[in-house]
């Protein structure tokens, strides 16, 4: 039994999860106990639908699962405030970037712990969840929470959580930055800002939908729209040439992974 789920920190990511679960009917709001000193709209909406928001301490003992969803900088303080109130059999699932399972397990007095690196698209049940756990019960619990709203990927080495942060957790921002840059390039070619944003956004959403729908490899889809000697090929010579997208993304991901390691140390 995964429920009730105690959510420590119902901010952007906690709120996104609640939204996704509600969308697909994975967990009823009445299965959720929320603890957040500054609840956002998602938490308040869940409370209106039956979740218990900042209830008396005794209620926390009911929680079968604890989802740690506060900022990494304050995870220890958030954990210490609740650990004496939890039942011994509670299982912990943490999404705090960079915080190792050994430290989490110690702070939660040896309870089973899973780490997850999610993306905010869990709100639309289209997220990605990279999961690491040393105990099977914790891995199962993480899957129970995330499978309804994400493509879950198991990692067999905790060291890879930092890599998952660099290529998945942080990656929606890379794509948004790409869209901003392409819109700016469209404007530089004289297209009005509104038309540029419509054109670029619809093109990217359509391309992602084709990738999803056809199941083709991205390289194959790229070949299909690249005629020899044509316009796309001219652009790709720049994008995929020396100093182009490949070395640039390699450097960007390395910077994210380095930062994830620094935050976790
Ligand atoms: N957002 C993402 O895309 C993303 C992706 C992957 C992983 N994550 C991870 O998700 C976690 C949360 O990130 P976020 O972006 O959702 O942060 P956030 O929006 O700041 O949400 C955290 C919430 O926790 C509240 N809080 C502060 N102290 C607390 C305490 N002692 N007990 C309970 N709640 C407390 C915060 O309130 P205040 O506003 O008053 O501080 C805030 O509402 C982070 O550890 C991050 O590494 C986020």
CSV table of C-alpha atoms in Angstrom, one decimal, residues 3-6 18 21-22 26-34 45-53 59 62:
chain,number,residue,atom,x,y,z
A,3,UNK,CA,-1.0,5.5,0.5
A,4,UNK,CA,-1.4,7.8,2.4
A,5,UNK,CA,1.4,9.8,0.7
A,6,UNK,CA,3.0,12.5,2.8
A,18,UNK,CA,-0.4,16.2,-7.7
A,21,UNK,CA,-2.0,12.1,-10.4
A,22,UNK,CA,-5.4,13.9,-10.4
A,26,UNK,CA,-3.7,7.6,-9.8
A,27,UNK,CA,-4.3,8.8,-6.3
A,28,UNK,CA,-7.3,10.5,-4.8
A,29,UNK,CA,-6.7,13.8,-3.0
A,30,UNK,CA,-7.9,12.2,0.1
A,31,UNK,CA,-4.8,9.9,-0.1
A,32,UNK,CA,-2.5,12.9,0.2
A,33,UNK,CA,-1.1,14.6,3.3
A,34,UNK,CA,0.7,17.8,2.4
A,45,UNK,CA,-6.5,23.0,-5.0
A,46,UNK,CA,-5.7,19.5,-3.6
A,47,UNK,CA,-6.9,20.6,-0.1
A,48,UNK,CA,-10.2,21.9,-1.6
A,49,UNK,CA,-10.5,18.4,-3.2
A,50,UNK,CA,-10.0,16.5,0.1
A,51,UNK,CA,-6.2,16.4,0.8
A,52,UNK,CA,-5.0,17.2,4.3
A,53,UNK,CA,-2.8,20.3,4.2
A,59,UNK,CA,-1.7,12.6,11.2
A,62,UNK,CA,-0.6,7.5,8.9
